[in-house]
Short mmCIF file of C-alpha atoms in Angstrom, two decimals:
data_model
loop_
_atom_site.label_atom_id
_atom_site.label_comp_id
_atom_site.label_asym_id
_atom_site.label_seq_id
_atom_site.Cartn_x
_atom_site.Cartn_y
_atom_site.Cartn_z
CA MET A 1 13.24 -31.13 -137.19
CA LEU A 2 11.29 -31.61 -140.41
CA SER A 3 8.11 -29.63 -140.82
CA ARG A 4 4.85 -31.42 -141.60
CA ARG A 5 5.02 -30.05 -145.14
CA THR A 6 8.54 -31.33 -145.75
CA TRP A 7 7.75 -34.71 -144.17
CA ILE A 8 4.76 -35.20 -146.48
CA ALA A 9 6.84 -34.07 -149.44
CA LEU A 10 9.43 -36.72 -148.66
CA ALA A 11 6.70 -39.34 -148.29
CA LEU A 12 5.28 -38.37 -151.67
CA SER A 13 8.63 -38.68 -153.35
CA SER A 14 9.64 -42.05 -151.86
CA GLY A 15 6.44 -43.97 -151.17
CA GLY A 16 7.46 -47.51 -152.07
CA GLY A 17 9.11 -46.33 -155.29
CA VAL A 18 5.81 -45.15 -156.75
CA LEU A 19 7.18 -41.66 -157.16
CA GLY A 20 10.84 -42.61 -156.93
CA GLY A 21 11.64 -40.61 -160.03
CA CYS A 22 10.51 -37.48 -158.21
CA SER A 23 12.63 -37.98 -155.11
CA ALA A 24 15.20 -35.36 -156.05
CA ALA A 25 12.47 -32.73 -155.96
CA ALA A 26 11.78 -33.23 -152.25
CA THR A 27 14.59 -31.13 -150.83
CA ALA A 28 15.26 -30.59 -147.13
CA THR A 29 13.41 -27.31 -147.36
CA GLY A 30 10.46 -28.78 -149.23
CA ALA A 31 10.91 -26.14 -151.92
CA ALA A 32 9.51 -28.28 -154.73
CA LEU A 33 7.11 -31.14 -154.15
CA LEU A 34 7.13 -32.42 -157.72
CA PRO A 35 9.50 -31.58 -160.59
CA PRO A 36 8.15 -29.46 -163.45
CA GLN A 37 8.14 -32.47 -165.80
CA ALA A 38 5.83 -34.49 -163.58
CA GLY A 39 3.01 -35.80 -165.74
CA GLU A 40 -0.64 -36.50 -165.12
CA VAL A 41 0.09 -39.96 -163.71
CA ALA A 42 2.54 -38.60 -161.14
CA LEU A 43 0.07 -35.85 -160.26
CA PHE A 44 -2.69 -38.42 -159.74
CA LEU A 45 -0.47 -40.67 -157.63
CA ALA A 46 0.54 -37.74 -155.45
CA ALA A 47 -3.07 -36.65 -154.99
CA ASN A 48 -4.09 -40.23 -154.27
CA ARG A 49 -1.55 -40.48 -151.45
CA LEU A 50 -2.77 -37.23 -149.89
CA THR A 51 -6.43 -38.28 -149.88
CA TRP A 52 -8.65 -41.29 -149.27
CA GLY A 53 -8.77 -41.65 -153.05
CA ALA A 54 -8.39 -38.95 -155.67
CA ASN A 55 -11.52 -38.39 -157.75
CA SER A 56 -12.32 -36.00 -160.60
CA SER A 57 -13.10 -33.17 -158.19
CA THR A 58 -9.82 -33.66 -156.34
CA MET A 59 -7.84 -33.76 -159.56
CA ALA A 60 -9.46 -30.56 -160.82
CA GLN A 61 -8.47 -28.83 -157.59
CA VAL A 62 -4.92 -30.20 -157.70
CA ARG A 63 -4.47 -29.09 -161.32
CA ALA A 64 -5.78 -25.62 -160.52
CA LEU A 65 -3.65 -25.13 -157.40
CA GLY A 66 -0.68 -27.37 -158.03
CA ILE A 67 0.46 -29.92 -155.45
CA ASP A 68 2.41 -27.30 -153.49
CA ARG A 69 -0.56 -25.00 -152.86
CA TYR A 70 -2.97 -27.91 -152.48
CA LEU A 71 -0.82 -29.33 -149.70
CA GLU A 72 -0.60 -25.97 -147.95
CA GLN A 73 -4.38 -25.68 -148.11
CA GLN A 74 -4.81 -29.17 -146.69
CA LEU A 75 -2.43 -28.49 -143.81
CA HIS A 76 -4.43 -25.39 -142.84
CA PRO A 77 -8.01 -26.57 -143.39
CA GLY A 78 -11.06 -24.41 -143.04
CA GLY A 79 -14.55 -25.56 -142.19
CA ALA A 80 -15.43 -28.80 -143.94
CA GLN A 81 -18.37 -28.19 -146.28
CA LEU A 82 -19.95 -31.61 -146.75
CA PRO A 83 -22.51 -32.33 -149.47
CA PRO A 84 -25.97 -31.35 -148.18
CA GLU A 85 -27.32 -34.90 -148.24
CA VAL A 86 -24.32 -36.14 -146.24
CA GLN A 87 -24.61 -33.32 -143.72
CA THR A 88 -28.32 -34.08 -143.34
CA GLN A 89 -27.54 -37.73 -142.67
CA ILE A 90 -24.97 -36.82 -140.02
CA ALA A 91 -27.22 -34.22 -138.41
CA ALA A 92 -29.97 -36.82 -137.98
CA MET A 93 -27.74 -39.07 -135.87
CA THR A 94 -28.30 -39.33 -132.12
CA ILE A 95 -24.62 -38.61 -131.52
CA SER A 96 -25.03 -35.29 -133.35
CA GLN A 97 -28.16 -34.26 -131.46
CA HIS A 98 -27.15 -35.06 -127.88
CA PRO A 99 -23.99 -34.13 -125.93
CA MET A 100 -21.79 -37.00 -124.83
CA ILE A 101 -22.42 -36.45 -121.14
CA ASP A 102 -26.19 -36.69 -121.68
CA LEU A 103 -25.85 -39.89 -123.69
CA ALA A 104 -23.62 -41.43 -121.02
CA ARG A 105 -26.08 -40.51 -118.27
CA GLU A 106 -29.08 -41.83 -120.22
CA MET A 107 -27.39 -45.12 -121.01
CA ALA A 108 -26.21 -45.54 -117.41
CA GLU A 109 -29.75 -44.95 -116.16
CA GLN A 110 -31.18 -47.39 -118.70
CA ARG A 111 -28.76 -50.06 -117.51
CA ARG A 112 -29.45 -49.29 -113.84
CA GLN A 113 -33.17 -49.75 -114.38
CA ALA A 114 -32.59 -53.00 -116.26
CA VAL A 115 -30.38 -54.44 -113.53
CA ALA A 116 -32.95 -53.49 -110.88
CA LEU A 117 -35.68 -55.63 -112.45
CA THR A 118 -36.58 -58.69 -110.40
CA ASP A 119 -38.13 -60.74 -113.20
CA ASP A 120 -35.34 -62.63 -114.95
CA ASP A 121 -36.93 -62.56 -118.41
CA ALA A 122 -37.71 -58.85 -118.14
CA LYS A 123 -34.17 -58.14 -116.95
CA LYS A 124 -32.68 -60.13 -119.82
CA ALA A 125 -34.83 -58.29 -122.36
CA ALA A 126 -34.04 -54.89 -120.85
CA LEU A 127 -30.29 -55.56 -120.83
CA LYS A 128 -30.48 -56.75 -124.43
CA SER A 129 -32.26 -53.51 -125.37
CA TRP A 130 -29.55 -51.51 -123.58
CA GLN A 131 -26.80 -53.40 -125.42
CA GLN A 132 -28.52 -52.81 -128.75
CA GLU A 133 -28.80 -49.08 -128.13
CA MET A 134 -25.17 -48.85 -127.03
CA SER A 135 -24.09 -50.70 -130.18
CA ARG A 136 -26.24 -48.41 -132.31
CA LEU A 137 -24.40 -45.39 -130.88
CA GLY A 138 -21.09 -47.06 -131.70
CA ARG A 139 -22.20 -47.74 -135.27
CA GLU A 140 -23.28 -44.13 -135.67
CA ALA A 141 -19.78 -43.02 -134.70
CA GLN A 142 -18.30 -45.39 -137.28
CA MET A 143 -20.67 -44.23 -140.01
CA ARG A 144 -20.03 -40.55 -139.31
CA GLU A 145 -16.29 -41.06 -139.49
CA LEU A 146 -16.63 -42.95 -142.78
CA LEU A 147 -18.86 -40.28 -144.31
CA ARG A 148 -16.40 -37.55 -143.38
CA ALA A 149 -13.49 -39.57 -144.73
CA LEU A 150 -15.29 -40.00 -148.04
CA TYR A 151 -16.78 -36.55 -148.51
CA SER A 152 -14.84 -34.01 -146.46
CA PRO A 153 -12.62 -31.66 -148.50
CA ASN A 154 -10.10 -31.74 -145.63
CA GLN A 155 -8.58 -35.04 -146.67
CA ILE A 156 -5.25 -34.85 -144.85
CA GLN A 157 -7.03 -33.95 -141.63
CA GLU A 158 -9.32 -36.95 -142.11
CA GLN A 159 -6.36 -39.26 -142.78
CA MET A 160 -4.53 -38.00 -139.71
CA THR A 161 -7.67 -38.38 -137.62
CA TRP A 162 -7.73 -42.06 -138.56
CA PHE A 163 -3.99 -42.31 -137.84
CA TRP A 164 -4.30 -40.80 -134.37
CA MET A 165 -7.47 -42.78 -133.58
CA ASN A 166 -5.33 -45.86 -134.18
CA HIS A 167 -2.44 -44.53 -132.09
CA PHE A 168 -4.70 -43.50 -129.21
CA ASN A 169 -7.10 -46.39 -129.72
CA VAL A 170 -9.80 -47.40 -127.26
CA PHE A 171 -11.98 -50.52 -127.14
CA GLN A 172 -15.56 -49.44 -127.57
CA TYR A 173 -17.08 -52.48 -125.85
CA LYS A 174 -15.47 -51.63 -122.52
CA GLY A 175 -17.61 -49.79 -119.98
CA ASN A 176 -19.66 -46.99 -121.51
CA ILE A 177 -17.25 -46.19 -124.36
CA ARG A 178 -19.84 -46.81 -127.08
CA ALA A 179 -21.66 -43.77 -125.68
CA THR A 180 -18.50 -41.62 -125.62
CA ILE A 181 -16.44 -42.71 -128.64
CA ALA A 182 -18.19 -40.37 -131.09
CA ASP A 183 -17.25 -37.39 -128.93
CA TYR A 184 -13.75 -38.79 -128.50
CA GLU A 185 -13.19 -38.78 -132.27
CA GLN A 186 -14.88 -35.44 -132.87
CA ASN A 187 -13.58 -33.37 -129.96
CA ALA A 188 -10.38 -35.04 -128.72
CA ILE A 189 -8.78 -36.36 -131.92
CA ALA A 190 -10.04 -34.61 -135.06
CA PRO A 191 -9.56 -30.94 -134.00
CA HIS A 192 -5.95 -31.63 -133.00
CA ALA A 193 -4.97 -34.10 -135.74
CA LEU A 194 -2.76 -31.49 -137.44
CA GLU A 195 -1.64 -29.67 -134.29
CA ARG A 196 1.26 -30.17 -131.90
CA PHE A 197 1.50 -33.65 -130.40
CA ARG A 198 1.47 -32.21 -126.88
CA THR A 199 -1.92 -30.60 -127.52
CA LEU A 200 -3.34 -33.85 -128.87
CA LEU A 201 -1.93 -35.88 -125.97
CA GLY A 202 -3.53 -33.48 -123.49
CA ALA A 203 -6.92 -33.66 -125.20
CA VAL A 204 -6.82 -37.46 -125.12
CA ALA A 205 -5.81 -37.47 -121.44
CA HIS A 206 -8.83 -35.32 -120.61
CA HIS A 207 -11.36 -37.51 -122.39
CA PRO A 208 -13.59 -40.01 -120.55
CA ALA A 209 -13.19 -42.63 -123.30
CA MET A 210 -9.45 -42.93 -122.65
CA LEU A 211 -9.74 -42.59 -118.88
CA VAL A 212 -12.30 -45.41 -118.79
CA TYR A 213 -10.47 -47.61 -121.31
CA LEU A 214 -7.13 -47.51 -119.51
CA ASP A 215 -8.64 -47.63 -116.03
CA ASN A 216 -7.55 -44.27 -114.69
CA VAL A 217 -11.06 -43.94 -113.26
CA GLN A 218 -9.88 -46.65 -110.83
CA ASN A 219 -6.64 -44.88 -109.97
CA HIS A 220 -6.94 -43.46 -106.46
CA VAL A 221 -4.76 -42.64 -103.50
CA GLY A 222 -4.26 -45.90 -101.64
CA HIS A 223 -5.41 -47.88 -104.70
CA ILE A 224 -2.94 -47.08 -107.48
CA ASN A 225 -3.74 -48.32 -110.97
CA GLU A 226 -0.71 -47.96 -113.25
CA ASN A 227 -2.37 -48.97 -116.50
CA TYR A 228 -2.79 -45.54 -118.13
CA ALA A 229 0.54 -44.23 -116.83
CA ARG A 230 2.32 -47.25 -118.31
CA GLU A 231 0.57 -46.92 -121.66
CA ILE A 232 1.39 -43.20 -121.87
CA MET A 233 5.08 -44.03 -121.61
CA GLU A 234 5.16 -47.34 -123.46
CA LEU A 235 2.74 -46.72 -126.34
CA HIS A 236 1.61 -43.10 -126.52
CA THR A 237 4.92 -41.24 -126.11
CA LEU A 238 8.38 -42.63 -125.27
CA GLY A 239 8.18 -46.24 -126.40
CA VAL A 240 9.75 -49.46 -125.16
CA GLY A 241 13.49 -49.22 -124.58
CA SER A 242 13.51 -45.43 -124.29
CA GLY A 243 14.95 -45.45 -120.78
CA TYR A 244 11.98 -44.93 -118.50
CA THR A 245 11.78 -47.15 -115.43
CA GLN A 246 9.11 -48.84 -113.35
CA GLN A 247 9.59 -46.08 -110.81
CA ASP A 248 8.76 -43.50 -113.50
CA VAL A 249 5.52 -45.35 -114.22
CA GLN A 250 4.65 -45.46 -110.54
CA GLN A 251 5.32 -41.76 -110.08
CA LEU A 252 3.24 -40.80 -113.12
CA ALA A 253 0.41 -43.01 -111.85
CA ARG A 254 0.53 -41.14 -108.54
CA VAL A 255 0.43 -37.80 -110.34
CA MET A 256 -2.70 -38.98 -112.16
CA THR A 257 -4.61 -40.21 -109.10
CA GLY A 258 -6.72 -37.06 -109.24
CA VAL A 259 -7.67 -37.48 -112.90
CA GLY A 260 -11.11 -39.01 -113.25
CA VAL A 261 -14.59 -38.93 -114.70
CA ASP A 262 -17.93 -37.90 -113.21
CA PHE A 263 -20.99 -38.23 -115.43
CA GLY A 264 -23.29 -37.07 -112.66
CA PRO A 265 -24.80 -33.58 -112.43
CA GLU A 266 -22.88 -30.69 -110.92
CA ARG A 267 -23.13 -30.74 -107.12
CA PRO A 268 -22.13 -27.30 -105.86
CA TYR A 269 -23.12 -28.20 -102.31
CA LEU A 270 -20.21 -30.65 -102.02
CA ARG A 271 -17.04 -29.35 -100.43
CA ARG A 272 -14.18 -29.74 -102.88
CA LEU A 273 -10.47 -29.64 -102.31
CA PRO A 274 -8.74 -26.38 -103.31
CA GLY A 275 -7.84 -26.46 -106.99
CA TYR A 276 -10.63 -28.87 -107.94
CA VAL A 277 -11.45 -28.62 -111.65
CA ARG A 278 -14.38 -30.03 -113.57
CA GLU A 279 -14.80 -29.71 -117.33
CA GLY A 280 -17.82 -31.64 -118.57
CA ALA A 281 -17.32 -35.19 -117.33
CA PHE A 282 -13.59 -34.69 -116.69
CA GLU A 283 -12.51 -33.87 -113.17
CA PHE A 284 -9.21 -33.31 -111.44
#
């Protein structure tokens, strides 16, 4: 199996012919990412493929380290030091100041109060206000991701975060996902974007955004919902035509009947089944 480093080296050397002249340098062991005679143009093209756009700062770093060491550094990123003004902008966001579970509770309560109004005009205005606040939270998540993509020094991690957000995509206008999608990107996807796929898959399966989006919150004993189980096999892991059967989907759905979400407060007075686990809003 190719390592991440070797895979990226091969991509650099064959990307649509852009660096076709360098393809011989990408050996099976990834020993040399670019040949010694690679010029400034090839260096720029390589850096541009590894980032969201190589700038003067990126090129200075690549020249100083060489592509080989730069790639190693990118694959083992440290803390992302953003420009102070960017960090200040992110820190001022609601999604940065409040935990996901608190945001979800607050938005659920706001909607509950709106629905309870008896005056039609007041209810309409209150629901509109709720929708606007939910959309604002969603836009904050989008803006934060864009700012990090533009300014984070950990460019490969940012690219892979976008890649995995697409692979494990959710629809933010379903349920309360606009209140949870920022946490989904920051705590389920981004930290594991360069880790083992199994770790990433597990983090996604524990997150309320995915459990709400693919309806596992409606998957109960006596009321099986196969949606998430099917998507795990069809889209997230094995793929169509890989040999799994409808029975496999049904059995996985049964396994996942205990996987759900509870945004309410901890209730220690309730009697739980042995082995009950709760981590934030996730419960099993």
